[in-house]
Short mmCIF file of C-alpha atoms and ligand atoms in Angstrom, two decimals:
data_model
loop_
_atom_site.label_atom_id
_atom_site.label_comp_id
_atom_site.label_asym_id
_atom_site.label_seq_id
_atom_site.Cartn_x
_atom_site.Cartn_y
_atom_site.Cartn_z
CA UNK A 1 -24.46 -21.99 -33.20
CA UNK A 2 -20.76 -22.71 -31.86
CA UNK A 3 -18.60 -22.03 -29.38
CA UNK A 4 -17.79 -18.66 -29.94
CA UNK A 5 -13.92 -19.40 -28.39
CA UNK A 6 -12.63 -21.96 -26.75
CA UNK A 7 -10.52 -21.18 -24.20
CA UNK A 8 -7.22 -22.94 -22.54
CA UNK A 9 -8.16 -24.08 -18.93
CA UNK A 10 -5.43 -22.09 -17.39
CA UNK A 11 -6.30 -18.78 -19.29
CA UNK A 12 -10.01 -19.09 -18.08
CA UNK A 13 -9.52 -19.96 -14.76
CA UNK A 14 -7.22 -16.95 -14.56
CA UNK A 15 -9.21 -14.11 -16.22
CA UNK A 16 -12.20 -15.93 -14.21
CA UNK A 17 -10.35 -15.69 -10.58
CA UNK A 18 -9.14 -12.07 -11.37
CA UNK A 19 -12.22 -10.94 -12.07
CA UNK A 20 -13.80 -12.03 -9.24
CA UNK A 21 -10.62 -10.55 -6.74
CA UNK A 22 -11.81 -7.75 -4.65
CA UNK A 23 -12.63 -6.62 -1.66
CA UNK A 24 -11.97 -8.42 1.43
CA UNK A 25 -14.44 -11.07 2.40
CA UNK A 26 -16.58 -10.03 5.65
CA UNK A 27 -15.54 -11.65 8.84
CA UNK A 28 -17.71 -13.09 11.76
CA UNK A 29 -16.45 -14.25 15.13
CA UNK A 30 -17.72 -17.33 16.31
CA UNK A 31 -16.42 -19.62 19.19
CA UNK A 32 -13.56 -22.23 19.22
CA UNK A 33 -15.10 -25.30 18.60
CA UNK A 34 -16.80 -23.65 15.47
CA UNK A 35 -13.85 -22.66 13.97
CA UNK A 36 -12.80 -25.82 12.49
CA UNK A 37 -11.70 -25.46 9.10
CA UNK A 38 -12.56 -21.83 8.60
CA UNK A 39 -9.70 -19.62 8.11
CA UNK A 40 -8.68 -16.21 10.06
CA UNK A 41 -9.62 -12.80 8.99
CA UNK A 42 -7.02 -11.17 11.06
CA UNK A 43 -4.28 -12.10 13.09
CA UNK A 44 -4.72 -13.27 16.13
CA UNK A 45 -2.47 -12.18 19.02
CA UNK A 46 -1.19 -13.94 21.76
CA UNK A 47 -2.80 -12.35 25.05
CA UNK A 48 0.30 -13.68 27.49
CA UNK A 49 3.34 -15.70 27.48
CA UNK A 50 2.63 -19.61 26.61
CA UNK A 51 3.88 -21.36 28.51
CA UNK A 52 2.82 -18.94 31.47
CA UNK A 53 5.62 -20.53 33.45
CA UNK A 54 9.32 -22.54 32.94
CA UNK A 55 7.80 -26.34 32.64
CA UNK A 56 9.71 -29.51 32.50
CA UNK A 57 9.43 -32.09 29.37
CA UNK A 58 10.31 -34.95 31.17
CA UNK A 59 10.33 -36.86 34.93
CA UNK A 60 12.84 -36.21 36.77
CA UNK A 61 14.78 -33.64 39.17
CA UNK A 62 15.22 -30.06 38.59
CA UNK A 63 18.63 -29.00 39.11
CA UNK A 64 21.24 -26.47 38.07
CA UNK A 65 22.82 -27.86 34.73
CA UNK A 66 26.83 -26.67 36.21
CA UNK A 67 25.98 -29.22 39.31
CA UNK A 68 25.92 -32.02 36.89
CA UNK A 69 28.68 -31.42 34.61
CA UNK A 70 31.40 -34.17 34.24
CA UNK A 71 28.97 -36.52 36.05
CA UNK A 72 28.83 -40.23 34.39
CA UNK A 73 27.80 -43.64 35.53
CA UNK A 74 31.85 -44.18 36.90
CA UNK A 75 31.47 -40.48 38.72
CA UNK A 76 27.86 -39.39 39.45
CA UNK A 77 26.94 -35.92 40.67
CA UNK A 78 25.68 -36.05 44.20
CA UNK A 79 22.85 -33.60 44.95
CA UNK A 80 20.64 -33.03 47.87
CA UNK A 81 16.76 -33.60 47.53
CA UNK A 82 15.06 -30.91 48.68
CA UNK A 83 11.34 -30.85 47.69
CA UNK A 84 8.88 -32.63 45.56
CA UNK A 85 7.21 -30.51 42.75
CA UNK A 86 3.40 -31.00 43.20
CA UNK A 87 1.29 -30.60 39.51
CA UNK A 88 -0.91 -27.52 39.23
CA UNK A 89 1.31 -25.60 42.24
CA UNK A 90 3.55 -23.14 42.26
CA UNK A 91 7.30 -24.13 43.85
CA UNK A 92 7.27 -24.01 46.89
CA UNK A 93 11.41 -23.67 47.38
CA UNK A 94 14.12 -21.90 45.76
CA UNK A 95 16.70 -24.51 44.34
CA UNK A 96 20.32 -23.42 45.79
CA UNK A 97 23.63 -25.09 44.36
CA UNK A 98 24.13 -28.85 44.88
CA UNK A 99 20.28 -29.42 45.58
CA UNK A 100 18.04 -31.44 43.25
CA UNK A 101 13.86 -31.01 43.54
CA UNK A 102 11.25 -33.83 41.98
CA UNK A 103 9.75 -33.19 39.33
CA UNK A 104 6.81 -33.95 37.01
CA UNK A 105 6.15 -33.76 33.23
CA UNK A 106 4.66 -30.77 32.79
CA UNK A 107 5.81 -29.40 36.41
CA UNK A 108 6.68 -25.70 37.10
CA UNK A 109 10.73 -25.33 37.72
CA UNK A 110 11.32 -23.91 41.03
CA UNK A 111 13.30 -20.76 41.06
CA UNK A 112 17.28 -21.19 40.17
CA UNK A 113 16.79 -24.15 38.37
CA UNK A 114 17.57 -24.52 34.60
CA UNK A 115 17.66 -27.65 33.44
CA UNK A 116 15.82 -31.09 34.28
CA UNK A 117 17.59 -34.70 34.51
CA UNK A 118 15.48 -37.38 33.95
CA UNK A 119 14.28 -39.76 36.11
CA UNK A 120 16.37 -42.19 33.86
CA UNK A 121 20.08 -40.59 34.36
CA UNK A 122 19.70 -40.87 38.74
CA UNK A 123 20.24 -42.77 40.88
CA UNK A 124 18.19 -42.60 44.54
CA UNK A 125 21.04 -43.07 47.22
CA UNK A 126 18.67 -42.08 50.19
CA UNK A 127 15.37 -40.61 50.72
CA UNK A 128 16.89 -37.04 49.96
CA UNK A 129 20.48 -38.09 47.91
CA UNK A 130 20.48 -38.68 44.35
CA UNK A 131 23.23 -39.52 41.91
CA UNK A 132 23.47 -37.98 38.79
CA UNK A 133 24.72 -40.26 36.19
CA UNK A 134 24.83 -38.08 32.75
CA UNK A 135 25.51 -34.19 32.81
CA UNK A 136 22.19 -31.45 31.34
CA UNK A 137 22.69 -28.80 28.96
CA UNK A 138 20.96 -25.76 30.65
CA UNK A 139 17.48 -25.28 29.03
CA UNK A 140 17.86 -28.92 28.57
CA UNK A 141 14.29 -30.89 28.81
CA UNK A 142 12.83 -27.00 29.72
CA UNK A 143 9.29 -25.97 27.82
CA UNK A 144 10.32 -21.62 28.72
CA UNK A 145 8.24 -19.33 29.73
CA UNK A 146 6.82 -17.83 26.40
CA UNK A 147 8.61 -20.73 24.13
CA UNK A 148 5.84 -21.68 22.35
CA UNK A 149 4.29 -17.65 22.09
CA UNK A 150 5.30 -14.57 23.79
CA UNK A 151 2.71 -12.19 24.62
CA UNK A 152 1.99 -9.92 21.83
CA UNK A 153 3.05 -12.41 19.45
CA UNK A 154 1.24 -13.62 16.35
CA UNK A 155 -0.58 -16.96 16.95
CA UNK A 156 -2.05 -17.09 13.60
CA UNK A 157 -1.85 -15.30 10.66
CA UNK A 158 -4.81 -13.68 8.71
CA UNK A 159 -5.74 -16.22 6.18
CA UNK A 160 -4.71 -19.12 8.04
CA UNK A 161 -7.23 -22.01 8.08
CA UNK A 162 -7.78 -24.27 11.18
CA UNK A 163 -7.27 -27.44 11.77
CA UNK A 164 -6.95 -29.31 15.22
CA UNK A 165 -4.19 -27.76 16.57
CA UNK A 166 -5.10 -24.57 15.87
CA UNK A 167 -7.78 -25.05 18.06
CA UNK A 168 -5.11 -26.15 20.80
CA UNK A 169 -3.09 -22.92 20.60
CA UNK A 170 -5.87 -20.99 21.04
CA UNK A 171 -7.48 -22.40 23.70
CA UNK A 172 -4.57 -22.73 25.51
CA UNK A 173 -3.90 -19.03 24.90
CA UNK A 174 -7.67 -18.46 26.37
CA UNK A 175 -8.88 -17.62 23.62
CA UNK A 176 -12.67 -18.56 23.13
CA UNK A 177 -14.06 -16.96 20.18
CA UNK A 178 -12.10 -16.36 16.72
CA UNK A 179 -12.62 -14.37 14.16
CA UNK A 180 -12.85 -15.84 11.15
CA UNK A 181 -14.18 -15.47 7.38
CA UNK A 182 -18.30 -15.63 6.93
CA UNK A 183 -18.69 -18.54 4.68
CA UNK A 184 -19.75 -17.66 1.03
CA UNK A 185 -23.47 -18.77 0.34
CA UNK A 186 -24.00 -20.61 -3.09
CA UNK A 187 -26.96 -21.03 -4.88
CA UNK A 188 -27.44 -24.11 -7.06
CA UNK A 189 -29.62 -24.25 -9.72
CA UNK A 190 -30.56 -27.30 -12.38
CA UNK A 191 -31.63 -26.92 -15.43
CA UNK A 192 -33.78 -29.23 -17.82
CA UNK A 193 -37.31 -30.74 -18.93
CA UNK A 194 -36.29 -33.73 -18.31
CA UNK A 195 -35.66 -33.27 -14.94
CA UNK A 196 -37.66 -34.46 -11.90
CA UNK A 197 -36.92 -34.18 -8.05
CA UNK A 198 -35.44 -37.14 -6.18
CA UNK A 199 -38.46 -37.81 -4.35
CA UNK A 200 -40.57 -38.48 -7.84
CA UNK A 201 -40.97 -41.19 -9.94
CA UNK A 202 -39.26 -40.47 -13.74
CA UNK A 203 -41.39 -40.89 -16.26
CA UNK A 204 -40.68 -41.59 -19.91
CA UNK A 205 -37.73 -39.83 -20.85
CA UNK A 206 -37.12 -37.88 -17.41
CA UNK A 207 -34.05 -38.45 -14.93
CA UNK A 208 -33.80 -37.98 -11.58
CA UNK A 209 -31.90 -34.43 -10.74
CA UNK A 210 -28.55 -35.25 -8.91
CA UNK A 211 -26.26 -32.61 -10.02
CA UNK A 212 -27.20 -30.63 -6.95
CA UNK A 213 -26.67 -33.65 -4.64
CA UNK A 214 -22.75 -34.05 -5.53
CA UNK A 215 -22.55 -29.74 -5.86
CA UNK A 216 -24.11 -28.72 -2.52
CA UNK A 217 -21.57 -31.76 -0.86
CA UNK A 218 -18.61 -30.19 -2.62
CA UNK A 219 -19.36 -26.43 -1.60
CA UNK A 220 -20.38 -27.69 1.88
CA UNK A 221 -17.03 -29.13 2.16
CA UNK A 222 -15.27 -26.52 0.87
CA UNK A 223 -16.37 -24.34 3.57
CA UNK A 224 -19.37 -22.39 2.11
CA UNK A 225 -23.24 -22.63 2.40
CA UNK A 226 -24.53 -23.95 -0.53
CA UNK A 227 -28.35 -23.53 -0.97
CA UNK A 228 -30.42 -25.93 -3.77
CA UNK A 229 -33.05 -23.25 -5.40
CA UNK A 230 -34.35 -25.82 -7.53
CA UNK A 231 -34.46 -26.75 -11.10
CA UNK A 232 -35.81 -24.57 -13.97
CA UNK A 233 -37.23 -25.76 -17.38
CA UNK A 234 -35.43 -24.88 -20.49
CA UNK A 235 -37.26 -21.84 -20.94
CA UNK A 236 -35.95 -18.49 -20.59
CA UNK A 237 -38.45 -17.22 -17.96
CA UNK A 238 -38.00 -20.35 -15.93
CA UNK A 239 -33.78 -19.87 -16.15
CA UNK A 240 -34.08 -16.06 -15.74
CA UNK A 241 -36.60 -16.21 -12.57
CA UNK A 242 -34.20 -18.47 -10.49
CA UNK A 243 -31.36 -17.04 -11.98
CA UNK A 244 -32.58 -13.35 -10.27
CA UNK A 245 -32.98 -14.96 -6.94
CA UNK A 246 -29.77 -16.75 -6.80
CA UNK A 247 -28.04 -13.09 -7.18
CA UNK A 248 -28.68 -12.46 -3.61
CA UNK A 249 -25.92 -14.81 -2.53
CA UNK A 250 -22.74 -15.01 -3.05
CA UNK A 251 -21.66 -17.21 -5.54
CA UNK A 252 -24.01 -18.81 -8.30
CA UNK A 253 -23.80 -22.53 -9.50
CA UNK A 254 -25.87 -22.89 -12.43
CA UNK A 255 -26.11 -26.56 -14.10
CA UNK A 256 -27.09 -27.66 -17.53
CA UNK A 257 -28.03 -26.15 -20.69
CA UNK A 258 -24.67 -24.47 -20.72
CA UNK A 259 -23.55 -25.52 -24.04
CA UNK A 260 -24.80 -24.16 -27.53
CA UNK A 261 -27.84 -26.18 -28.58
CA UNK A 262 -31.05 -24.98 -29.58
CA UNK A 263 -32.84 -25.76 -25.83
CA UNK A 264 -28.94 -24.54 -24.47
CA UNK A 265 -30.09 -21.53 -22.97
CA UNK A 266 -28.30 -21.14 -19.62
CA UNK A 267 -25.18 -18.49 -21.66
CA UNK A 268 -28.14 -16.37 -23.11
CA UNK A 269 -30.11 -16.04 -19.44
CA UNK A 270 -26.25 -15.42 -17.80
CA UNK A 271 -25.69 -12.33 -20.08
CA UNK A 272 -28.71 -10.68 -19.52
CA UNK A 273 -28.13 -10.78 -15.91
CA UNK A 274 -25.63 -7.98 -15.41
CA UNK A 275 -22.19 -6.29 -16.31
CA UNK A 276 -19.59 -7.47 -16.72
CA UNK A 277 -21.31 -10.59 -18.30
CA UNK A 278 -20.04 -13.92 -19.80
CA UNK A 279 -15.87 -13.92 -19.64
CA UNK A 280 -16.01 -17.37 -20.49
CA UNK A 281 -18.09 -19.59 -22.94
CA UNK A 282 -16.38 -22.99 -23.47
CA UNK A 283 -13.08 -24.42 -22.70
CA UNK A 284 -10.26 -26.49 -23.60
CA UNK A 285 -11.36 -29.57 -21.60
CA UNK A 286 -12.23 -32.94 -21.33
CA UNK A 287 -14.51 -33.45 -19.69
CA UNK A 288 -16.15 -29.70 -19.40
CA UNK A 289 -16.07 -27.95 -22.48
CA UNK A 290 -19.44 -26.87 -21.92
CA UNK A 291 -18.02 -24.30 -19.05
CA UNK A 292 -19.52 -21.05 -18.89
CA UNK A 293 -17.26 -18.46 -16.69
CA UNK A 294 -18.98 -14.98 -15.73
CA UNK A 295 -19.48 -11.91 -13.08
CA UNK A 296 -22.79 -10.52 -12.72
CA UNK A 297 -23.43 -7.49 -10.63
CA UNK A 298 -20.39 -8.16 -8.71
CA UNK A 299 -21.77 -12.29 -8.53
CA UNK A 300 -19.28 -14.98 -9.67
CA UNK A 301 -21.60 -17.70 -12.00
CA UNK A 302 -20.20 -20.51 -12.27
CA UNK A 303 -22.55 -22.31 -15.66
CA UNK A 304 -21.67 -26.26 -15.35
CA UNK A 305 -22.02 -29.22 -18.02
CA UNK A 306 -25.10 -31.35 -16.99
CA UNK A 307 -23.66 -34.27 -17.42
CA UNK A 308 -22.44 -35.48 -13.56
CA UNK A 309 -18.74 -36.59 -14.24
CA UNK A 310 -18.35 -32.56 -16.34
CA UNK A 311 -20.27 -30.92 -13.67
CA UNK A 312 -18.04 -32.09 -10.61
CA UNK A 313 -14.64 -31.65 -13.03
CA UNK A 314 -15.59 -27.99 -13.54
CA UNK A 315 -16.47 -27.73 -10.02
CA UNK A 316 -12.98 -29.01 -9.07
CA UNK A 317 -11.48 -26.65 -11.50
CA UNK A 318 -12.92 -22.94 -11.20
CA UNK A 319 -15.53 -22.98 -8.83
CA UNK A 320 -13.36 -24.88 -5.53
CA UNK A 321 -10.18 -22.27 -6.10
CA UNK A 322 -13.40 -19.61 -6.09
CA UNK A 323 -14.47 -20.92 -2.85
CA UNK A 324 -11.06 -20.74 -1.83
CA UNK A 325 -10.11 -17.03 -3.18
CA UNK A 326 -13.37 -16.05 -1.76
CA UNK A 327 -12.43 -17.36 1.73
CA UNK A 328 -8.89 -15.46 1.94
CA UNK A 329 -6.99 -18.58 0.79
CA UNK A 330 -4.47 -18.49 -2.32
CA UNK A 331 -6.95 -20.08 -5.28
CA UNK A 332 -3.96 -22.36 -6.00
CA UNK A 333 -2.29 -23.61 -2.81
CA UNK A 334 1.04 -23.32 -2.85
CA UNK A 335 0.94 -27.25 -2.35
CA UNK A 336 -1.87 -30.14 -2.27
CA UNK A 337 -2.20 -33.63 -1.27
CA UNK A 338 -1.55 -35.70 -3.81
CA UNK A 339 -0.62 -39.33 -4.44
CA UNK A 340 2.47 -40.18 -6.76
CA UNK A 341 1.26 -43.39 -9.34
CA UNK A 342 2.32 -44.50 -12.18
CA UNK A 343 -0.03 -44.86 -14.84
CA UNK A 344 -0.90 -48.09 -16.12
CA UNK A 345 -1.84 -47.33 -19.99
CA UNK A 346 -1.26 -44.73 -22.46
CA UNK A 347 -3.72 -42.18 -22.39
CA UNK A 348 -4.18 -39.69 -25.44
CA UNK A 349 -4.73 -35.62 -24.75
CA UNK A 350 -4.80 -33.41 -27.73
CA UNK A 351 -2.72 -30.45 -27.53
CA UNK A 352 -3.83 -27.36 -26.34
CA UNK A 353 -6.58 -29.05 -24.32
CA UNK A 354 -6.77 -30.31 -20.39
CA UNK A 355 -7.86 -33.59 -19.96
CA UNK A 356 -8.85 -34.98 -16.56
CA UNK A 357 -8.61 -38.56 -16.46
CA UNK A 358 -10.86 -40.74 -13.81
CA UNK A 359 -8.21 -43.10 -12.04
CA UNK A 360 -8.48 -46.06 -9.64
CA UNK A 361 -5.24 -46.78 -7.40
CA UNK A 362 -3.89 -49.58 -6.13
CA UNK A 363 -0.90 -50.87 -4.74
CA UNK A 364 2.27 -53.08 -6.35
CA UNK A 365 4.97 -53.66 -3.99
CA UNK A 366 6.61 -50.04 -3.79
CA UNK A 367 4.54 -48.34 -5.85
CA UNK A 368 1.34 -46.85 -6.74
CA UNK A 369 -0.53 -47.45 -10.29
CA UNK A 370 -3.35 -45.56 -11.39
CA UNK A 371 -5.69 -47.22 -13.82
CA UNK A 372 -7.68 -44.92 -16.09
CA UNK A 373 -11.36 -45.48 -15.36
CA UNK A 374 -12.83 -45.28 -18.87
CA UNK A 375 -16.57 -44.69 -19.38
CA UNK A 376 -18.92 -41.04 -20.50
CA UNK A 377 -19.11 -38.04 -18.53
CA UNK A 378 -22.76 -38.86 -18.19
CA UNK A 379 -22.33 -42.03 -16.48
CA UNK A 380 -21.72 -41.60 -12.85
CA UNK A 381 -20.87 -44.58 -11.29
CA UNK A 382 -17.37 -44.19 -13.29
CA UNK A 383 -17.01 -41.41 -10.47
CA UNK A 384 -17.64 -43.81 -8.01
CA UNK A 385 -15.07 -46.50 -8.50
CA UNK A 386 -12.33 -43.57 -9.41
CA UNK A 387 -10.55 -42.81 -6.45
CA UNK A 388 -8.94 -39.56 -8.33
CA UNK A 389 -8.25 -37.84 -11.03
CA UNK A 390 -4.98 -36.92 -13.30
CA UNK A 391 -5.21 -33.94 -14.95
CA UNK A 392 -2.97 -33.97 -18.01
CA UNK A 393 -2.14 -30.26 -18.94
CA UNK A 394 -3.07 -28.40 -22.05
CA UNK A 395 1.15 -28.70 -22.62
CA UNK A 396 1.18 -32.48 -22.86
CA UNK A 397 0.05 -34.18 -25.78
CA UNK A 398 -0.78 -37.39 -23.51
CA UNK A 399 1.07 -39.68 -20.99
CA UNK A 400 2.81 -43.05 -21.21
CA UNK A 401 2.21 -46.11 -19.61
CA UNK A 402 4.87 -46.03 -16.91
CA UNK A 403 4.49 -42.53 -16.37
CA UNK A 404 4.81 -40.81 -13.02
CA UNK A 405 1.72 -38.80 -11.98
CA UNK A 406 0.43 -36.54 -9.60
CA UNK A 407 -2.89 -37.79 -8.63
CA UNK A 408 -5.92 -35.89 -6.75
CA UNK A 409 -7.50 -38.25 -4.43
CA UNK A 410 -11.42 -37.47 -4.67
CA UNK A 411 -12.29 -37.16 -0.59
P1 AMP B 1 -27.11 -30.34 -20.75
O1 AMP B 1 -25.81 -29.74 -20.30
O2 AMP B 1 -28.30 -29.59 -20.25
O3 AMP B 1 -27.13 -30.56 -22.23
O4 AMP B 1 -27.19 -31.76 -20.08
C1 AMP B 1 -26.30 -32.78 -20.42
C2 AMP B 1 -26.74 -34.08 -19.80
O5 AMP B 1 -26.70 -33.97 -18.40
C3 AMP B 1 -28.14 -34.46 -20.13
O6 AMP B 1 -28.18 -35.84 -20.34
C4 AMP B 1 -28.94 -34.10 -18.93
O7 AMP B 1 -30.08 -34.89 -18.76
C5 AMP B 1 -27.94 -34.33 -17.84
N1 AMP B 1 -28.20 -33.42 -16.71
C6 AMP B 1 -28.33 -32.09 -16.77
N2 AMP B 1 -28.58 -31.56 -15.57
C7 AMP B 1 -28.61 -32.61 -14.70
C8 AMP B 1 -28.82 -32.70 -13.29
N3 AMP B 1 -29.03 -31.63 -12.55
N4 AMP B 1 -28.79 -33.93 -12.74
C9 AMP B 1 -28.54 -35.02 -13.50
N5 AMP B 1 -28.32 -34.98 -14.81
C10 AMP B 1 -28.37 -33.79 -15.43
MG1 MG B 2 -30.25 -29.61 -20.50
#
């Protein structure tokens, strides 16, 4: 048997991701502190003004910014002291022409006042003169009321994922409890005889089952729930039982047997689980070609290589932008963190196919070189001492020592 058609990387992921496009993902609301890297599933809507009040940005005196115009070190602006500005109260005094009021970072401008000189521009001629030695702009060193939101303004978008200061705004808006997108549960599933669990012993000719060590990390930190339902033989049954239960979540993750072999049964138990069926059997990729890409009763299956270095490529490229897509995020961001190296050997790519090539980084001077890590898709450890990978597109018949790269730094 063979590969029925191989299909470019871009083309599959594609057809894969459009297929799996639909209906909005459900949303649950959970509180602040849990809603660290989830992302929004509406908008959320500033309750009041932020700041509530006019604050001050700096130490130093409130005033009226046309007292202090013209003033310099030669020809300060003289102003009358009137109050100090206590933190956490209101003002107690209005601030009348030619008077000056202490002031705090952070400190709530007393009425009339519209600009703040700091500390660093006066001059302290009595206990209630000051000199002014440099003019303010009015609105100068003023957070307004409302500045950083208005009331009915959006905070955050729908789709918007949170990160640390996300978690600011809200809470400083009073806001408790966000709705956000329900993670998408994952089922994993291993396939092969040779196969034991971690905790056993391998006997002659059996491995130890990892695949669903580095795949439940990955969907865990790509924000869904990943759940390990164990390993099945190579026999149909065995494939087709777990394969049934992982249809009640979400997404399914199936590893090994995905090529076309004789024990390679993983494609045959996929199509016989439900319409529409396989999209994708094999791809254009190094590692990976073993990729199978389907939708079964409305369930994205993801079939993996069982060799580690393949498996966690093919996660990278179709099931992560799933996990994304699935969690009201573009499937390609519209930008990613990547590290600009320049590779330090030629590296071959035949056309039409994607290669993704292991790299180690380090530093020369200015620059960044990435230094292909060389070694089979079954051995692991060249995982471990990469600290990212290159992809060379299906476009590019291969890059040049010297060549400038985009790297993916493996977190
Ligand atoms: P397969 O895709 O089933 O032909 O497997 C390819 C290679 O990956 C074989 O050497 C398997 O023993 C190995 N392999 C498959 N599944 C796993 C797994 N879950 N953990 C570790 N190695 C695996
Ligand atoms: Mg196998």
């Amino acid at each position: 048997m063979e590969f029925f058609e191989l299909k470019p990387v871009e083309e599959a992921r594609l057809q894969f991701l459009q297929a799996c496009a639909g209906s909005s993902p459900p949303a649950e609301s959970v509180p602040l502190p849990d809603a660290l890297g989830r992302v929004t599933a509406g908008a959320v809507v500033a309750p009041a003004d932020l700041p509530p009040f006019a604050r001050t940005s700096v130490d130093g005196y409130a005033v009226k910014a046309a007292d202090t115009f013209g003033a310099s070190e030669g020809l300060p602006a003289y102003l009358k002291v009137t109050d100090e500005i206590l933190m956490g109260h209101a003002p107690m005094l209005a601030l009348k022409p030619g008077e000056a009021q202490r002031i705090s970072t952070g400190g709530a401008l007393p009425e009339g006042a519209d600009a703040v000189v700091m500390v660093e521009y006066t001059e302290m001629l009595s206990a209630d003169e000051i000199g002014i030695t440099r003019p303010v702009a009015p609105g100068e060193n003023v957070m307004h009321k409302g500045e950083d939101a208005r009331a009915g303004d959006t905070l955050l978008p729908a789709g918007h994922q949170v990160r640390a200061q996300e978690l600011a705004l809200l809470q400083s808006a009073g806001l408790l409890r966000v709705d956000v997108i329900r993670r998408p549960t994952v089922a994993i599933i291993s396939t092969g005889d040779e196969l034991v669990e971690p905790e056993q012993t391998p006997g002659p000719g059996q491995i130890r089952e990892s695949n669903a060590a580095a795949l439940t990390a990955l969907a865990r930190r790509d924000g869904a729930l990943p759940i390990y339902l164990g390993k099945a033989a190579d026999t149909e049954e065995a494939i087709r039982v777990l394969l049934h239960a992982a249809l009640e979540y979400d997404v399914v993750l199936i590893s090994g047997g995905s090529s076309v072999g004789t024990r390679d049964l993983t494609s045959k138990m996929i199509a016989e689980l439900g319409q529409p069926g396989i999209l994708v059997h094999g791809a254009k990729l190094k590692p990976g070609k073993p990729t199978i890409l389907a939708v079964a009763e409305g369930k994205p299956v993801v079939g993996l290589p069982g060799h580690p270095v393949s498996a966690q490529v093919v996660y990278g490229l179709f099931a992560a932008p799933l996990l994304r897509q699935l969690q009201g995020q573009p499937a390609e961001p519209p930008f990613k963190p990547v590290v600009r190296a320049r590779m330090t050997k030629n590296v071959a790519s035949a056309t039409g196919r994607t290669d993704c090539v292991r790299v180690r980084l380090r530093r020369e001077g200015a620059e960044v070189w990435a230094e292909p890590v060389h070694g089979k898709s079954g051995l692991i450890s060249t995982l471990v001492k990469a600290d990212g990978l290159v992809t060379i597109p299906s476009s590019i018949e291969g890059i040049l020592a010297g060549d400038w790269v985009d790297v993916e730094v493996l977190a």
